[in-house]
PDB file of C-alpha atoms in Angstrom:
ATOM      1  CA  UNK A   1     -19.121  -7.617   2.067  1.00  0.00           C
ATOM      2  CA  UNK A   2     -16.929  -7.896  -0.784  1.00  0.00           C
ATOM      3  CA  UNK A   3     -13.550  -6.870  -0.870  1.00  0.00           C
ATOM      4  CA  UNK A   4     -11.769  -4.955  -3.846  1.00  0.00           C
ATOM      5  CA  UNK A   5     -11.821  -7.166  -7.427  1.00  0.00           C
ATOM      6  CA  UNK A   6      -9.169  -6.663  -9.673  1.00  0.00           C
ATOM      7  CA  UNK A   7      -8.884  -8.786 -13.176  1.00  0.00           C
ATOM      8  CA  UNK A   8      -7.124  -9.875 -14.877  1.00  0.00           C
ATOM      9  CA  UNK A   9      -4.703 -11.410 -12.047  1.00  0.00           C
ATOM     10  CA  UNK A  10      -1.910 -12.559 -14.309  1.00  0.00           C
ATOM     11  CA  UNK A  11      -1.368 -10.804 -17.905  1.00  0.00           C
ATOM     12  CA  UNK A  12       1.369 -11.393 -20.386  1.00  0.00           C
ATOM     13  CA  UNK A  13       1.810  -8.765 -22.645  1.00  0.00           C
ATOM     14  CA  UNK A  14       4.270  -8.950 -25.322  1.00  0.00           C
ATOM     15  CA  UNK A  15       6.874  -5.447 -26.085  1.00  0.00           C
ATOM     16  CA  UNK A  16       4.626  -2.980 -27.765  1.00  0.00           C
ATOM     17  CA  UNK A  17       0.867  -4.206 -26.869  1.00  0.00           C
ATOM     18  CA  UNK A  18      -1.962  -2.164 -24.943  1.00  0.00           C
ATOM     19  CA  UNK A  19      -3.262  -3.514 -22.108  1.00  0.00           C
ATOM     20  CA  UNK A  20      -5.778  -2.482 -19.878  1.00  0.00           C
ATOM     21  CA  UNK A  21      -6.659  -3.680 -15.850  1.00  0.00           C
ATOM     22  CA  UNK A  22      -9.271  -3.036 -14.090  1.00  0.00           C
ATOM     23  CA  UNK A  23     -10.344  -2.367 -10.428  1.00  0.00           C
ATOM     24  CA  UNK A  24     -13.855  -2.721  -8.641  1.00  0.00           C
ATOM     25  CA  UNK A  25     -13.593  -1.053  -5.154  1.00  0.00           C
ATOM     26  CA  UNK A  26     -15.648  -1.477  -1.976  1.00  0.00           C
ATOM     27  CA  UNK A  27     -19.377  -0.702  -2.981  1.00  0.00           C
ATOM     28  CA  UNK A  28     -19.579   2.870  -2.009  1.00  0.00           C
ATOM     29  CA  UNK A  29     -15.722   3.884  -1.558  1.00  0.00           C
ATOM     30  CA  UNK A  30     -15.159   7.137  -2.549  1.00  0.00           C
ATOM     31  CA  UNK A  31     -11.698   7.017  -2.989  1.00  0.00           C
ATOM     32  CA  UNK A  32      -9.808   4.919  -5.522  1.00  0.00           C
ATOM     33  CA  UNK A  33      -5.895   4.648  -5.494  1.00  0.00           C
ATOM     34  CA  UNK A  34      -3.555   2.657  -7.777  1.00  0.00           C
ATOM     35  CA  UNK A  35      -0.212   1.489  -6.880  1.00  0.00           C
ATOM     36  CA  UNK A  36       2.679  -0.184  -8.892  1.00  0.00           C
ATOM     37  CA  UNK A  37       5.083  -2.439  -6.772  1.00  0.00           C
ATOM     38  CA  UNK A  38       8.542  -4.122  -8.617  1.00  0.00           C
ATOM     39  CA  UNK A  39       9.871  -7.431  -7.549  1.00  0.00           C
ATOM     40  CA  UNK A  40      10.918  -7.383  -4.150  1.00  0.00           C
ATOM     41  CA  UNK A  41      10.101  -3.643  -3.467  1.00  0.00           C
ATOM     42  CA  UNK A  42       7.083  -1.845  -1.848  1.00  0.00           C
ATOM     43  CA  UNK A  43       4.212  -0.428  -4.083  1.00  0.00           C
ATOM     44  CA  UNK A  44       4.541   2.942  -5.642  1.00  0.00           C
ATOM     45  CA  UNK A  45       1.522   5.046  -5.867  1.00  0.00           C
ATOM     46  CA  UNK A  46       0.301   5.999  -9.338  1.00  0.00           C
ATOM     47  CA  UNK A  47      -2.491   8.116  -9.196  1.00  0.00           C
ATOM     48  CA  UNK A  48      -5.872   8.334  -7.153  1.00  0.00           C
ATOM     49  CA  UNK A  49      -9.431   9.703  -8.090  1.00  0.00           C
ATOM     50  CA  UNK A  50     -12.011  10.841  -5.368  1.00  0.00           C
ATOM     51  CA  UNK A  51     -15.174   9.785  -7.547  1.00  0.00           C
ATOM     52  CA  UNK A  52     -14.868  10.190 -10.693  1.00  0.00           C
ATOM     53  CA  UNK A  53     -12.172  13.330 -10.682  1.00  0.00           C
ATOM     54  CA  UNK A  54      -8.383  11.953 -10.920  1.00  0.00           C
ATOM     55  CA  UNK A  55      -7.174  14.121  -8.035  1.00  0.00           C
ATOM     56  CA  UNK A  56      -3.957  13.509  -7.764  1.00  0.00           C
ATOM     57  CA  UNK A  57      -1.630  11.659 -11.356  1.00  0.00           C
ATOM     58  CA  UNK A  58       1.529  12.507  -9.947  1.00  0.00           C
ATOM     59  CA  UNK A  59       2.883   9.099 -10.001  1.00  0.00           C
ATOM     60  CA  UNK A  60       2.596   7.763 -13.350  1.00  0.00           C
ATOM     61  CA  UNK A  61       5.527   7.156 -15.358  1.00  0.00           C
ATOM     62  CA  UNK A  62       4.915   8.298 -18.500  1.00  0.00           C
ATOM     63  CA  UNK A  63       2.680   9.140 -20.571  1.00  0.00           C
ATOM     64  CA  UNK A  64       1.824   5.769 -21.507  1.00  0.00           C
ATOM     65  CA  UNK A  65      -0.111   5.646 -18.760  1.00  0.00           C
ATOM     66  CA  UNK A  66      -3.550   6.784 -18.528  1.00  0.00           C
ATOM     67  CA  UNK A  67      -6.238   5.719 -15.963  1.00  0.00           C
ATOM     68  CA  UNK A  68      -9.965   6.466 -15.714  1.00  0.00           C
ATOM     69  CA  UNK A  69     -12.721   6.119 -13.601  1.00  0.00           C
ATOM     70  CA  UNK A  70     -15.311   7.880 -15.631  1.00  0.00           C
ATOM     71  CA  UNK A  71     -18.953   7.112 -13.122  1.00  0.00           C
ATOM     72  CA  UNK A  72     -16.952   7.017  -9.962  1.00  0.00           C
ATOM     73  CA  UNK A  73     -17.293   3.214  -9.233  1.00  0.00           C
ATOM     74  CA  UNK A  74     -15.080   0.680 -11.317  1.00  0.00           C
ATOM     75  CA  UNK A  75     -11.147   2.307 -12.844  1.00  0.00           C
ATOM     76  CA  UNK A  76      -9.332   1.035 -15.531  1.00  0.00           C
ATOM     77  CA  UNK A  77      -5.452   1.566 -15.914  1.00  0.00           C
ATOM     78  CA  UNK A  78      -4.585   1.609 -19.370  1.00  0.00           C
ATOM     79  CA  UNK A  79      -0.734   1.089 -20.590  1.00  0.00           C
ATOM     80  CA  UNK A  80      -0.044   1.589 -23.811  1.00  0.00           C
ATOM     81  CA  UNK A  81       2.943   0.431 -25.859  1.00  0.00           C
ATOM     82  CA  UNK A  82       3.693  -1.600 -22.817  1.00  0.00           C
ATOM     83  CA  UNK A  83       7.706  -2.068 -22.178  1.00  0.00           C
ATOM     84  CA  UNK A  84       9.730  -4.459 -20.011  1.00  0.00           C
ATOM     85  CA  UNK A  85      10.255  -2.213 -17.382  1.00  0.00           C
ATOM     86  CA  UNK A  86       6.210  -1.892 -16.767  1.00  0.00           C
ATOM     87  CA  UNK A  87       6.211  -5.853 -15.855  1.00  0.00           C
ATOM     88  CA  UNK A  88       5.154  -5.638 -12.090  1.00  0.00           C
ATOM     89  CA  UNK A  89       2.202  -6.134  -9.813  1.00  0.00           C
ATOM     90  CA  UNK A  90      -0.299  -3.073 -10.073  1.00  0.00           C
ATOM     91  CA  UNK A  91      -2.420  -2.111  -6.948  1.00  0.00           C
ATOM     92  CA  UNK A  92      -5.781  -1.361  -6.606  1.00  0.00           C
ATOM     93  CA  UNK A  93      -7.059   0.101  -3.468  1.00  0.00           C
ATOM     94  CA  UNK A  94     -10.115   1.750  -1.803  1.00  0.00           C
ATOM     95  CA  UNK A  95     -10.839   4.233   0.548  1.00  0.00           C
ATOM     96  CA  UNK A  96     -14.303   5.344   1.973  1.00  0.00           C
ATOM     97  CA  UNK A  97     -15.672   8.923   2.607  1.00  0.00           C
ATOM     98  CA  UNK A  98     -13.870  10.378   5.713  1.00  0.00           C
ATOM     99  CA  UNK A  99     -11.425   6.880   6.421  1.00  0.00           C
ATOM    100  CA  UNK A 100      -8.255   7.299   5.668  1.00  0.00           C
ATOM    101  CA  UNK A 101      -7.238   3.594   5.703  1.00  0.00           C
ATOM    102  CA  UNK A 102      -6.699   1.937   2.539  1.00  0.00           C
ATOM    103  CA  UNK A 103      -8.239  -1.860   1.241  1.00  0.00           C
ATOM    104  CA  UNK A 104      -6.242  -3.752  -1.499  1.00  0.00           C
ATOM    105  CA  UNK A 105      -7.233  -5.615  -4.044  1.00  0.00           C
ATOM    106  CA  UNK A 106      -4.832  -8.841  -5.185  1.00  0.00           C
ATOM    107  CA  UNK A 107      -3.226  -7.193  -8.003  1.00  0.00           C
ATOM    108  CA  UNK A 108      -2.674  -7.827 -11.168  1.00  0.00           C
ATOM    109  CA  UNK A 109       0.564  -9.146 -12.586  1.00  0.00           C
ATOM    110  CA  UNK A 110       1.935  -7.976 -15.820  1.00  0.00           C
ATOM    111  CA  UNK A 111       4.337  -9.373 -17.330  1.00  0.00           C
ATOM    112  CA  UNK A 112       6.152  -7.970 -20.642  1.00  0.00           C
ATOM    113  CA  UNK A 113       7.842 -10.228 -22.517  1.00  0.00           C
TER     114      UNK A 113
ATOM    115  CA  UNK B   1       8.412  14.426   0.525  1.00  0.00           C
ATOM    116  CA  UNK B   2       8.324  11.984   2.614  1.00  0.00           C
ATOM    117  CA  UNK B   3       9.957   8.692   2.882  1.00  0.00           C
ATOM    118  CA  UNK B   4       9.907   5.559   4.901  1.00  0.00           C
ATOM    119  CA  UNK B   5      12.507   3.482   5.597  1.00  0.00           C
ATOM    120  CA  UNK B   6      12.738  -0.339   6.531  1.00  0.00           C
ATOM    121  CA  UNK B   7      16.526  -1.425   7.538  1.00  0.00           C
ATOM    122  CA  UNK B   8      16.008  -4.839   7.642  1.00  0.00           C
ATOM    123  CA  UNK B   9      15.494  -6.854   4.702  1.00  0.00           C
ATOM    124  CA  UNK B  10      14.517  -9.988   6.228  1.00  0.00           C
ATOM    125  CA  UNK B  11      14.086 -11.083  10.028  1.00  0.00           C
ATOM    126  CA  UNK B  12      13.163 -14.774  11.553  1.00  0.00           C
ATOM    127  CA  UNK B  13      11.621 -16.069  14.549  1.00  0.00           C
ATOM    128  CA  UNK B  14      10.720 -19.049  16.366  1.00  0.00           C
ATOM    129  CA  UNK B  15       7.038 -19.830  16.699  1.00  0.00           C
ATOM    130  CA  UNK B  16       5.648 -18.196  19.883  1.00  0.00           C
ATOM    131  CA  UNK B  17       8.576 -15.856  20.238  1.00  0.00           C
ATOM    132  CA  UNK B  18       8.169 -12.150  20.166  1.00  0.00           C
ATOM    133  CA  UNK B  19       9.449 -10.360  17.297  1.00  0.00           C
ATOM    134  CA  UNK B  20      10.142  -6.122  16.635  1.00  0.00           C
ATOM    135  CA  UNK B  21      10.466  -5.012  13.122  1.00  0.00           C
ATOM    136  CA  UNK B  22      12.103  -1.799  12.878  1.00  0.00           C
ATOM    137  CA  UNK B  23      10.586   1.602  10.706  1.00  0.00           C
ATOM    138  CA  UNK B  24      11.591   5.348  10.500  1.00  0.00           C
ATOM    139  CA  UNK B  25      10.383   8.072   8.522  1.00  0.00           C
ATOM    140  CA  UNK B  26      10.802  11.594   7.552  1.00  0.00           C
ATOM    141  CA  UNK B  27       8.722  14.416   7.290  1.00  0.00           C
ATOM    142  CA  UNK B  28       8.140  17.924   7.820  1.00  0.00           C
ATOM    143  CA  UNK B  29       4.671  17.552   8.179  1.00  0.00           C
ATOM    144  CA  UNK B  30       3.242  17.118  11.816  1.00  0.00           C
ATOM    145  CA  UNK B  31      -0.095  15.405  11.241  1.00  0.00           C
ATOM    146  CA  UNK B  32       0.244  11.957   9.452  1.00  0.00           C
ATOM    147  CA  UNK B  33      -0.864   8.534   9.802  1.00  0.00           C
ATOM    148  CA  UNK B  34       0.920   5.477  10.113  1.00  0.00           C
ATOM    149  CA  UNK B  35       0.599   2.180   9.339  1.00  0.00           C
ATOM    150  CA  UNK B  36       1.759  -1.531   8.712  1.00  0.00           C
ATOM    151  CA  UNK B  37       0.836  -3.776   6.395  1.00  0.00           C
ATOM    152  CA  UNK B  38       1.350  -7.491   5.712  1.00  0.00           C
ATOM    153  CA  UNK B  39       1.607  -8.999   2.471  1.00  0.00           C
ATOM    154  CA  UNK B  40       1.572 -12.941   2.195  1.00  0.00           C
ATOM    155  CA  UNK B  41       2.335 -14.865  -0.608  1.00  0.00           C
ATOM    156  CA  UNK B  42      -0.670 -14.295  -2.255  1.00  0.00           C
ATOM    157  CA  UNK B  43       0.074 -10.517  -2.466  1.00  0.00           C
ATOM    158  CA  UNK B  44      -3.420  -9.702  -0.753  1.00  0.00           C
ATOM    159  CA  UNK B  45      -2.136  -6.848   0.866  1.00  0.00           C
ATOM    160  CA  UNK B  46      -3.745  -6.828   4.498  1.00  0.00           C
ATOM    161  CA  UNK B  47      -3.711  -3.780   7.484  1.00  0.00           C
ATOM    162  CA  UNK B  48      -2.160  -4.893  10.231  1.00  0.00           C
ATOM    163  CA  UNK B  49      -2.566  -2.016  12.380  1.00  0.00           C
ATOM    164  CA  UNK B  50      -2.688   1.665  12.408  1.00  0.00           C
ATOM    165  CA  UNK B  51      -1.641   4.954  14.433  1.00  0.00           C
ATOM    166  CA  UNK B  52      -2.659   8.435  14.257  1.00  0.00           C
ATOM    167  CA  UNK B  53       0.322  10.957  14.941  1.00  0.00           C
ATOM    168  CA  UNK B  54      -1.439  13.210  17.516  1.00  0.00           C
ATOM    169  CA  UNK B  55      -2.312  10.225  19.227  1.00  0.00           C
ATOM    170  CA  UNK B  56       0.048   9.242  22.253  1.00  0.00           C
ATOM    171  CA  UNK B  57      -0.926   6.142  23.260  1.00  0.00           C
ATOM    172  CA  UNK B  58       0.334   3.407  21.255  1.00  0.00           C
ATOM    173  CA  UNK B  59      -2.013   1.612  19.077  1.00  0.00           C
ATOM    174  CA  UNK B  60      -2.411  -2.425  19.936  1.00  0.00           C
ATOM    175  CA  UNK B  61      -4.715  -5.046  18.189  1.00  0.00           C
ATOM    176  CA  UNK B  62      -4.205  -8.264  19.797  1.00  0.00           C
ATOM    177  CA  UNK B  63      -0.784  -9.529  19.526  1.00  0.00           C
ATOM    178  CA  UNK B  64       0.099  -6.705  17.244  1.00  0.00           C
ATOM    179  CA  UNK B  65       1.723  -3.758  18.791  1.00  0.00           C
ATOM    180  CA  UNK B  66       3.460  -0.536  17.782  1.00  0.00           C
ATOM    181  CA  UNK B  67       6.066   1.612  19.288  1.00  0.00           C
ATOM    182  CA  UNK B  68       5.776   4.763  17.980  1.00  0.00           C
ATOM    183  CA  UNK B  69       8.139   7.771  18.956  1.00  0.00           C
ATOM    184  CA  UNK B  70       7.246  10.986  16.908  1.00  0.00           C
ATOM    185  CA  UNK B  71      10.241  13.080  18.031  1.00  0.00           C
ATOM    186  CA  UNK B  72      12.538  10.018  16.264  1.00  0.00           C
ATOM    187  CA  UNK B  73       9.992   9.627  13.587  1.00  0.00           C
ATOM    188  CA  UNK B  74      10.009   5.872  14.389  1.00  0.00           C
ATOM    189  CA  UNK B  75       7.595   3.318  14.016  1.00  0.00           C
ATOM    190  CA  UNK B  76       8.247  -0.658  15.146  1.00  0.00           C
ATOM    191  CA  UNK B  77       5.797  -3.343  15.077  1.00  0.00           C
ATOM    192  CA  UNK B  78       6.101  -5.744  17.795  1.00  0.00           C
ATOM    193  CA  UNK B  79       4.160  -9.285  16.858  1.00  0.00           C
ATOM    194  CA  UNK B  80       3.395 -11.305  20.308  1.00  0.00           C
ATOM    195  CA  UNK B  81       3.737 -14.886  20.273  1.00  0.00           C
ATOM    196  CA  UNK B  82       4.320 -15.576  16.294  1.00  0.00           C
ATOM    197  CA  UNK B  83       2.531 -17.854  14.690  1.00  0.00           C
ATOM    198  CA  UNK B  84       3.164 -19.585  11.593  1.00  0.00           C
ATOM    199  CA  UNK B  85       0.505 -17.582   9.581  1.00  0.00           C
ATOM    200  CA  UNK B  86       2.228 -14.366  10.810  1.00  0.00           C
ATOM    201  CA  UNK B  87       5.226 -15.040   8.067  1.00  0.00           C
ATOM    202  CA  UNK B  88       4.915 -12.647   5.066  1.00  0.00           C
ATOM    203  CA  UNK B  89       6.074  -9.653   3.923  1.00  0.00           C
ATOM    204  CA  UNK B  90       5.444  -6.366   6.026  1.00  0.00           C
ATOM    205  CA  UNK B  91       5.344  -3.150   4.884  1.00  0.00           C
ATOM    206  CA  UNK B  92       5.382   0.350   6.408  1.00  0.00           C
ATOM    207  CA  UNK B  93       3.145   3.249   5.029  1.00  0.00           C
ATOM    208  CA  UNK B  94       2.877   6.857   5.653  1.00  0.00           C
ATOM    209  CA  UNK B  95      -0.290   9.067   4.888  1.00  0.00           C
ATOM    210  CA  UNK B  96      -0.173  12.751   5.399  1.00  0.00           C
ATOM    211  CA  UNK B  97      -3.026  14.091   7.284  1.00  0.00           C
ATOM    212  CA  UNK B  98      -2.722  18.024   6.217  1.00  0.00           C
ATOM    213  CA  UNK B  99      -5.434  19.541   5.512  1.00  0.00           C
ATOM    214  CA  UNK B 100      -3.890  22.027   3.047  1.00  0.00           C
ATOM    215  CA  UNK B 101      -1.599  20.042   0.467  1.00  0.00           C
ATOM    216  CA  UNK B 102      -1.481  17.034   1.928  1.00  0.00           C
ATOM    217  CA  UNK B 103      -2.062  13.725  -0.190  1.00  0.00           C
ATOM    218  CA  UNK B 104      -3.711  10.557   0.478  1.00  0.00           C
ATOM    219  CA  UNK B 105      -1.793   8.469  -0.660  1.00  0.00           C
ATOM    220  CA  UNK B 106       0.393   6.095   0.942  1.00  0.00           C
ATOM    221  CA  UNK B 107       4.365   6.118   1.057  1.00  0.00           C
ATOM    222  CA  UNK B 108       5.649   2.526   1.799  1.00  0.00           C
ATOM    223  CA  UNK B 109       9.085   1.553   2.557  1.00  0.00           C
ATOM    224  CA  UNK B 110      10.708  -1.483   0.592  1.00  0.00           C
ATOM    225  CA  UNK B 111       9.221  -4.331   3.218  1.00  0.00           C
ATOM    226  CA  UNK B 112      10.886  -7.057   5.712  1.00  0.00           C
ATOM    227  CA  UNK B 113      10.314 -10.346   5.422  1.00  0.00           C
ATOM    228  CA  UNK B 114       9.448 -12.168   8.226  1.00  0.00           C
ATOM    229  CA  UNK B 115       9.971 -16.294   8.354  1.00  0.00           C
ATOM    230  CA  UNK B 116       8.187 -17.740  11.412  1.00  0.00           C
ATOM    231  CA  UNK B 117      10.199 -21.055  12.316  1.00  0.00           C
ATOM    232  CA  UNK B 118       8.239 -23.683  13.771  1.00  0.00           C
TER     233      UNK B 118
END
């Protein structure tokens, strides 16, 4: 079957600008993580939602972060005012009910310019 | 909370050769899962192979092989006759496995990159 989607892959964002990625999981996963990983280092988790409920935000940077997954499928990470130091590859990953290994999507790049 | 730790950076081998990379971890937890992960150029991250921590035996999947020792909280993945589509970066990832507090998400140390010479 499919794997996870993410789009857009590459995104330049100039200082200041919102910008918004998005992440279609494995048809039926329950569980939906995101992860940020810098050049040359290994991805830092973000926040995950089981369904629709954002279990666990403990990871996000700032408040300039938000993410959403409001009918339990498809999530949308949402930076706002970006900054150079949010120009990295963000994560998406599933997770079905009672698995507790994780599928990746191919990221998105951002890069803030 | 836990960490992982990868102490080498980068590692080569020769096509066909045997390799080990080398991963440790901490935590006070004593149910967990392990894992490694390879990330190619593409950054498609892909599971290589995974253990359970109340699980003995050592976990294999074809030339992929893990030594895992839970009293040294160490995890190595051994890669049997390297090929050239074996060079990428891996990483190694914790999950906790508690049933009260524990989160699912995954702890990953900073990667080694692995260059298969031909």
């Amino acid at each position: 079957g499919a794997g996870v989607s993410q789009s857009p892959r590459y995104k330049v964002a100039k200082r200041g600008q919102d910008v918004a990625l998005r992440c279609d999981p494995i048809s039926g996963h329950v569980s939906l993580f995101w992860y940020q990983q810098a050049l040359g280092q290994g991805p830092e988790f973000l926040t995950y939602f089981q369904n629709e409920a954002q279990l666990d935000k403990s990871g996000l940077p700032s408040d300039r972060f938000f993410a959403e997954r409001p009918e339990g499928s498809v999530s949308t990470l949402k930076i706002q005012r970006t900054q150079q130091e949010d120009s990295a590859v963000y994560l998406c990953a599933s997770s079905p009910r009672g698995r507790y290994e994780q599928y990746f999507g191919p990221g998105t790049r951002l890069t803030v310019t | 909370a836990q960490t992982v730790t990868q102490s080498q950076p980068e590692m080569s081998v020769q096509e066909a050769e045997t390799v080990t990379l080398s991963c440790t971890y901490d935590t006070s937890e004593s149910d967990y899962y392990l894992f490694w992960y390879k990330q190619p150029p593409s950054r498609q991250m892909i599971l290589v192979i995974r253990q359970e921590a109340y699980k003995q035996q050592n976990a294999t999947e074809n030339r992929f092989s893990v030594n895992f020792q839970k009293a040294a909280k160490s995890f190595s993945l051994k890669i049997s006759d390297s090929q050239l589509g074996d060079a990428a970066m891996y990483f190694c990832a914790y999950r906790s496995a508690e049933w009260q507090g524990g989160s699912e998400k995954l702890v990953f140390g900073k990667g080694t990159k692995l260059t298969v010479n031909p």
